[in-house]
Coordinates of C-alpha atoms and ligand atoms in Angstrom, one line a residue:
X1 CA 4.8 -2.8 5.7
X2 CA 3.9 -1.8 9.2
X3 CA 4.9 1.8 9.7
X4 CA 5.0 3.6 13.1
X5 CA 3.9 7.2 12.4
X6 CA 4.9 9.3 15.4
X7 CA 3.0 12.5 15.3
X8 CA 0.5 11.0 12.8
X9 CA -2.5 12.9 14.3
X10 CA -0.9 16.2 13.3
X11 CA -1.0 18.0 10.0
X12 CA 1.7 16.5 7.9
X13 CA 1.7 13.1 9.7
X14 CA -2.1 12.6 9.0
X15 CA -1.4 13.0 5.3
X16 CA 1.4 10.5 5.5
X17 CA -1.1 8.1 7.2
X18 CA -3.5 8.6 4.3
X19 CA -0.7 8.1 1.7
X20 CA 0.5 4.9 3.5
X21 CA -3.0 3.5 3.4
X22 CA -3.5 4.4 -0.2
X23 CA -0.3 2.6 -1.1
X24 CA -1.0 -0.6 0.8
X25 CA 1.1 -0.1 3.9
X26 CA -0.3 -0.3 7.5
X27 CA 0.3 2.9 9.5
X28 CA 0.2 2.7 13.3
X29 CA 0.0 6.2 14.8
X30 CA 1.7 7.2 18.1
X31 CA 0.7 10.7 19.2
X32 CA 0.1 12.4 22.5
X33 CA -2.8 14.3 20.9
X34 CA -1.4 17.4 22.6
X35 CA -1.5 19.2 19.2
X36 CA -3.1 16.5 17.0
X37 CA -6.6 15.2 16.4
X38 CA -7.9 11.7 16.8
X39 CA -10.1 12.1 13.7
X40 CA -7.1 13.0 11.6
X41 CA -6.0 9.4 11.8
X42 CA -9.3 8.2 10.4
X43 CA -9.4 4.4 10.7
X44 CA -5.7 3.9 11.4
X45 CA -4.7 2.3 14.7
X46 CA -3.9 5.1 17.2
X47 CA -1.8 4.6 20.3
X48 CA -2.0 7.7 22.6
X49 CA 1.5 8.2 24.0
X50 CA 4.8 10.0 23.9
X51 CA 7.9 9.2 21.8
X52 CA 9.9 9.7 25.0
X53 CA 8.1 6.8 26.7
X54 CA 10.7 4.1 26.1
X55 CA 8.6 1.2 27.6
X56 CA 5.5 2.1 25.6
X57 CA 7.5 2.6 22.3
X58 CA 9.4 -0.7 22.6
X59 CA 6.1 -2.4 23.3
X60 CA 4.4 -0.8 20.3
X61 CA 7.4 -1.6 18.0
X62 CA 7.2 -5.2 19.0
X63 CA 3.5 -5.7 19.3
X64 CA 2.8 -4.2 15.8
X65 CA 6.0 -5.7 14.2
X66 CA 7.0 -2.4 12.9
X67 CA 9.4 -2.3 10.0
X68 CA 10.0 1.5 9.6
X69 CA 9.4 4.6 11.7
X70 CA 8.2 7.9 10.3
X71 CA 8.8 10.7 12.8
X72 CA 6.7 13.8 12.6
X73 CA 6.2 14.4 16.4
X74 CA 7.7 17.7 17.5
X75 CA 7.0 21.2 18.5
X76 CA 7.4 23.5 15.6
X77 CA 6.5 27.1 16.4
X78 CA 9.6 29.2 15.8
X79 CA 8.6 32.1 18.1
X80 CA 7.8 29.8 21.0
X81 CA 11.1 28.0 20.6
X82 CA 12.9 31.2 21.4
X83 CA 10.8 31.8 24.4
X84 CA 10.9 28.2 25.7
X85 CA 14.1 26.7 24.3
X86 CA 14.3 23.8 26.8
X87 CA 10.8 22.7 25.9
X88 CA 12.0 22.3 22.3
X89 CA 15.3 20.6 23.1
X90 CA 13.5 18.1 25.4
X91 CA 10.7 17.2 23.0
X92 CA 12.4 17.5 19.7
X93 CA 15.9 16.2 20.6
X94 CA 15.5 14.1 23.7
X95 CA 12.1 12.7 22.7
X96 CA 13.5 11.7 19.3
X97 CA 16.6 10.1 20.8
X98 CA 14.4 8.0 23.1
X99 CA 12.4 6.9 20.1
X100 CA 15.5 5.9 18.3
X101 CA 16.9 4.1 21.3
X102 CA 13.7 2.0 21.4
X103 CA 14.1 1.3 17.7
X104 CA 17.7 0.2 18.1
X105 CA 16.8 -2.0 21.0
X106 CA 14.0 -3.8 19.1
X107 CA 15.9 -4.1 15.8
X108 CA 13.9 -1.5 13.8
X109 CA 16.5 0.1 11.5
X110 CA 14.7 2.4 9.1
X111 CA 13.9 6.0 10.2
X112 CA 12.2 8.8 8.2
X113 CA 12.6 12.1 9.9
X114 CA 10.7 15.4 9.5
X115 CA 13.4 18.0 9.3
X116 CA 13.0 21.6 8.0
X117 CA 14.4 24.4 5.9
X118 CA 14.9 26.2 9.2
X119 CA 18.1 24.2 9.6
X120 CA 19.7 26.4 7.0
X121 CA 19.0 29.8 8.6
X122 CA 19.3 32.7 6.1
X123 CA 21.4 31.5 3.2
X124 CA 22.3 34.0 0.5
X125 CA 22.4 31.7 -2.5
X126 CA 19.2 30.4 -4.0
X127 CA 18.1 27.7 -4.6
X128 CA 19.3 26.1 -1.4
X129 CA 21.5 23.0 -1.8
X130 CA 21.5 20.4 1.0
X131 CA 25.3 20.6 1.4
X132 CA 25.6 24.3 2.3
X133 CA 26.7 25.3 5.8
X134 CA 23.8 25.1 8.2
X135 CA 23.4 28.2 10.4
X136 CA 19.9 28.0 12.1
X137 CA 18.7 31.3 13.5
X138 CA 16.2 29.8 16.0
X139 CA 16.0 27.0 18.6
X140 CA 13.5 25.1 16.5
X141 CA 15.8 24.9 13.5
X142 CA 18.8 24.0 15.8
X143 CA 16.8 21.2 17.5
X144 CA 16.1 19.6 14.1
X145 CA 19.7 20.0 13.1
X146 CA 20.9 18.3 16.3
X147 CA 18.7 15.3 15.5
X148 CA 20.0 15.1 11.9
X149 CA 23.6 15.1 13.2
X150 CA 22.8 12.4 15.7
X151 CA 21.3 10.3 12.9
X152 CA 24.3 10.8 10.8
X153 CA 26.6 9.5 13.5
X154 CA 24.3 6.6 14.3
X155 CA 24.2 5.6 10.6
X156 CA 28.0 5.6 10.5
X157 CA 28.4 3.6 13.7
X158 CA 25.6 1.0 13.3
X159 CA 23.2 -0.4 10.8
X160 CA 20.7 2.4 11.5
X161 CA 19.4 3.9 8.2
X162 CA 17.6 7.2 7.8
X163 CA 16.4 9.9 5.6
X164 CA 15.9 13.4 7.0
X165 CA 13.5 15.4 4.8
X166 CA 13.9 19.1 5.0
X167 CA 10.5 20.5 4.2
X168 CA 10.0 23.9 2.8
X169 CA 6.5 25.4 3.3
X170 CA 4.0 22.6 3.8
X171 CA 0.5 23.6 2.6
X172 CA -2.8 22.3 1.1
X173 CA -5.0 19.5 2.2
X174 CA -5.9 16.0 1.2
X175 CA -8.0 15.9 -2.0
X176 CA -10.9 14.3 -0.1
X177 CA -11.4 17.5 1.9
X178 CA -11.5 15.3 5.0
X179 CA -8.0 15.7 6.2
X180 CA -6.3 19.1 6.6
X181 CA -4.6 21.7 8.7
X182 CA -5.9 22.4 12.1
X183 CA -3.4 24.1 14.4
X184 CA -4.8 25.8 17.5
X185 CA -2.3 28.6 17.1
X186 CA -2.0 29.1 13.4
X187 CA 1.2 30.6 12.0
X188 CA 1.1 29.4 8.4
X189 CA 0.3 31.9 5.6
X190 CA -2.4 30.1 3.6
X191 CA -4.7 29.1 6.5
X192 CA -4.3 32.6 7.8
X193 CA -5.3 34.1 4.4
X194 CA -8.3 31.8 4.2
X195 CA -9.5 32.9 7.6
X196 CA -10.5 36.2 5.9
X197 CA -13.1 34.7 3.5
X198 CA -14.1 32.4 6.3
X199 CA -15.1 35.6 8.3
X200 CA -12.6 34.8 11.1
X201 CA -10.2 37.5 10.4
X202 CA -10.8 41.0 9.0
X203 CA -7.6 41.2 6.9
X204 CA -4.3 39.5 6.2
X205 CA -1.1 41.3 7.1
X206 CA 1.8 41.5 4.7
X207 CA 4.9 41.8 6.7
X208 CA 7.4 43.7 4.6
X209 CA 6.8 45.2 1.1
X210 CA 10.3 46.5 0.5
X211 CA 12.2 43.2 0.0
X212 CA 14.5 42.8 -3.0
X213 CA 11.9 40.7 -4.8
X214 CA 9.8 41.5 -8.0
X215 CA 6.8 42.7 -5.9
X216 CA 8.6 43.6 -2.7
X217 CA 7.2 40.7 -0.6
X218 CA 8.9 37.5 0.7
X219 CA 9.2 34.5 -1.6
X220 CA 8.8 31.0 -0.3
X221 CA 8.8 27.5 -1.8
X222 CA 5.3 26.0 -1.1
X223 CA 5.0 22.2 -1.2
X224 CA 1.6 20.4 -1.1
X225 CA 1.3 18.2 2.0
X226 CA 0.3 15.2 -0.1
X227 CA 3.4 15.6 -2.2
X228 CA 5.4 15.6 1.0
X229 CA 3.5 12.4 2.1
X230 CA 4.3 10.8 -1.2
X231 CA 8.0 11.4 -0.7
X232 CA 7.8 9.7 2.7
X233 CA 6.2 6.6 1.2
X234 CA 8.9 6.5 -1.5
X235 CA 11.5 7.0 1.3
X236 CA 10.6 3.5 2.6
X237 CA 11.4 1.9 -0.7
X238 CA 14.6 4.0 -1.0
X239 CA 15.9 2.7 2.4
X240 CA 14.8 -0.9 1.7
X241 CA 16.7 -0.9 -1.5
X242 CA 19.9 0.3 0.3
X243 CA 19.7 4.0 -0.5
X244 CA 22.3 6.1 1.3
X245 CA 21.3 7.7 4.6
X246 CA 21.3 11.5 4.6
X247 CA 19.2 14.6 4.2
X248 CA 17.0 15.7 1.2
X249 CA 15.1 18.9 0.5
X250 CA 11.4 18.6 -0.2
X251 CA 10.4 21.6 -2.1
X252 CA 9.4 22.5 -5.7
X253 CA 12.5 24.4 -6.7
X254 CA 10.5 27.6 -7.3
X255 CA 8.8 30.2 -5.1
X256 CA 5.8 32.4 -4.8
X257 CA 5.6 35.8 -3.1
X258 CA 3.1 36.7 -0.4
X259 CA 1.2 38.9 -2.9
X260 CA 1.0 36.0 -5.4
X261 CA -0.5 33.7 -2.7
X262 CA -3.1 36.3 -1.7
X263 CA -4.0 36.9 -5.4
X264 CA -4.4 33.1 -5.9
X265 CA -6.6 32.8 -2.8
X266 CA -8.8 35.6 -4.2
X267 CA -9.2 33.8 -7.4
X268 CA -9.9 30.4 -5.8
X269 CA -12.4 31.7 -3.3
X270 CA -13.9 34.3 -5.6
X271 CA -13.8 36.7 -2.7
X272 CA -12.1 40.0 -2.1
X273 CA -9.5 39.3 0.6
X274 CA -8.4 42.5 2.4
X275 CA -4.7 42.8 2.9
X276 CA -2.8 45.3 5.0
X277 CA 0.8 46.3 4.7
X278 CA 2.9 46.0 7.8
X279 CA 6.6 46.4 8.7
X280 CA 9.1 43.5 8.1
X281 CA 9.4 40.9 10.9
X282 CA 12.8 40.1 12.4
X283 CA 14.4 36.9 10.9
X284 CA 12.3 36.7 7.7
X285 CA 14.7 36.2 4.8
X286 CA 13.5 37.7 1.4
X287 CA 13.6 34.3 -0.3
X288 CA 13.8 30.6 0.6
X289 CA 13.6 28.2 -2.3
X290 CA 14.8 24.6 -2.4
X291 CA 17.0 22.9 -4.8
X292 CA 15.1 19.6 -5.0
X293 CA 17.1 17.5 -7.5
X294 CA 18.4 15.2 -4.9
X295 CA 14.9 14.0 -3.8
X296 CA 13.7 14.0 -7.5
X297 CA 16.6 11.7 -8.5
X298 CA 16.9 9.5 -5.4
X299 CA 13.2 8.9 -4.9
X300 CA 11.9 9.3 -8.4
X301 CA 9.7 11.9 -6.8
X302 CA 8.1 14.9 -8.4
X303 CA 5.6 17.2 -6.8
X304 CA 2.3 16.8 -8.7
X305 CA -0.1 18.8 -6.5
X306 CA 2.0 21.8 -5.7
X307 CA 0.7 24.3 -8.3
X308 CA -1.0 27.2 -6.5
X309 CA -4.5 26.5 -7.7
X310 CA -4.4 22.9 -6.3
X311 CA -2.7 24.0 -3.1
X312 CA -5.2 26.7 -2.3
X313 CA -8.2 24.8 -3.8
X314 CA -7.6 21.8 -1.6
X315 CA -7.0 24.0 1.5
X316 CA -10.2 25.9 0.8
X317 CA -12.2 22.7 0.4
X318 CA -11.0 21.5 3.8
X319 CA -11.7 24.8 5.6
X320 CA -15.1 25.1 4.0
X321 CA -16.0 21.6 5.0
X322 CA -14.6 22.1 8.5
X323 CA -14.9 25.7 9.5
X324 CA -13.9 24.9 13.0
X325 CA -11.4 22.2 12.2
X326 CA -11.7 18.7 13.6
X327 CA -14.4 18.2 16.2
X328 CA -11.8 17.4 18.9
Ligands
NAD1 N1 4.1 22.2 8.7 C1 5.2 22.7 8.1 O1 5.2 23.6 7.3 C2 6.6 22.1 8.5 C3 7.7 22.5 7.8 C4 8.9 22.0 8.1 C5 9.0 20.9 9.0 N2 7.9 20.5 9.7 C6 8.0 19.4 10.6 O2 7.1 18.4 10.3 C7 6.6 17.7 11.5 C8 5.0 17.8 11.4 O3 4.6 19.2 11.4 P1 3.1 19.5 11.5 O4 2.9 20.8 10.9 O5 2.3 18.3 11.1 O6 3.0 19.6 13.1 P2 1.7 19.3 14.1 O7 1.9 20.1 15.3 O8 0.4 19.5 13.3 O9 1.9 17.7 14.3 C9 2.8 17.3 15.3 C10 2.1 16.1 16.0 O10 3.1 15.5 16.9 C11 2.4 15.3 18.2 N3 3.5 15.3 19.2 C12 4.3 16.3 19.5 N4 5.3 15.8 20.4 C13 5.0 14.5 20.6 C14 5.6 13.5 21.4 N5 6.7 13.7 22.1 N6 5.1 12.2 21.3 C15 4.1 11.9 20.5 N7 3.4 12.9 19.8 C16 3.9 14.1 19.8 C17 1.4 16.4 18.3 O11 0.4 16.0 19.2 C18 0.9 16.5 16.9 O12 -0.2 15.7 16.6 C19 7.2 18.5 12.6 O13 8.3 17.7 13.1 C20 7.6 19.8 12.1 O14 8.8 20.3 12.8 C21 6.7 21.0 9.4

């Protein structure tokens, strides 16, 4: 199938491009390159442009005879979303609705959307089930929830079909070591930890050591980016076979603490990684872990690369091969 990958030059999208190619599909990337990298698309067709550009998107959908759209293009820094909320609503909500409008006007009906665990907010009960009440605590999470709700109504009122995948903590890199995470402003724990053995950071900060968890540090559900990509490829088949539109968690169903991640990084890199204890940050729940049965059953999907050693080993290979990220 010909699949439009909006945001395919970014971290998760570029792994979906690789997975699509590996499974015989043809990805066509649409990306502004504002936050992404040309080389991350490797030999896939790249159209530089914005999801909000209706004329361009309709042209691309027709020109490449697109069957399905995977949509990764968004802004996703939580802190920034609270400082510049309109920027987030305009890109993440309006930009997505324009993309969907172009799809509907050209008869493209299948949509696979990158949503997030941030739509839930701070639920008390773990693991998190898809059906719980959503109370996002930041603009980023709310912008994704708004898109999910629009998709739900569109699927009820037309033949638009979608899956919204709520990712937990995406991490790791492609096994080749040639595609990986390169964010100009890095906020994710594993690349930040690996900056210490790379000599780019003196120490990693542990924010909060007095949480109600076995070692006092926050627990998160870490899911390898190639496992995420695999779920997206399976999502195409799911929709083609008439699977019900809706949202699914993508996580492993179990979590690791910050200290466990740092210890695993010490083991994989063979280096002492200095850690310093710091106060808690506002809005960091003690634990966020997915209940993942829905995706397991509906897609026949199981994470196979999400053990800590593979996650950190693959990320380490990528960072060692590309100490300054992509060339662009
Ligand atoms: N990385 C995670 O842990 C995580 C977790 C949950 C959800 N998500 C979601 O997954 C998606 C991908 O995340 P990522 O970490 O790969 O982000 P990323 O910033 O690496 O990639 C996003 C890509 O989209 C492009 N882009 C942004 N707005 C665009 C627009 N209007 N038109 C065209 N291109 C545009 C950027 O240039 C970039 O290449 C995002 O929607 C994000 O909200 C990510």
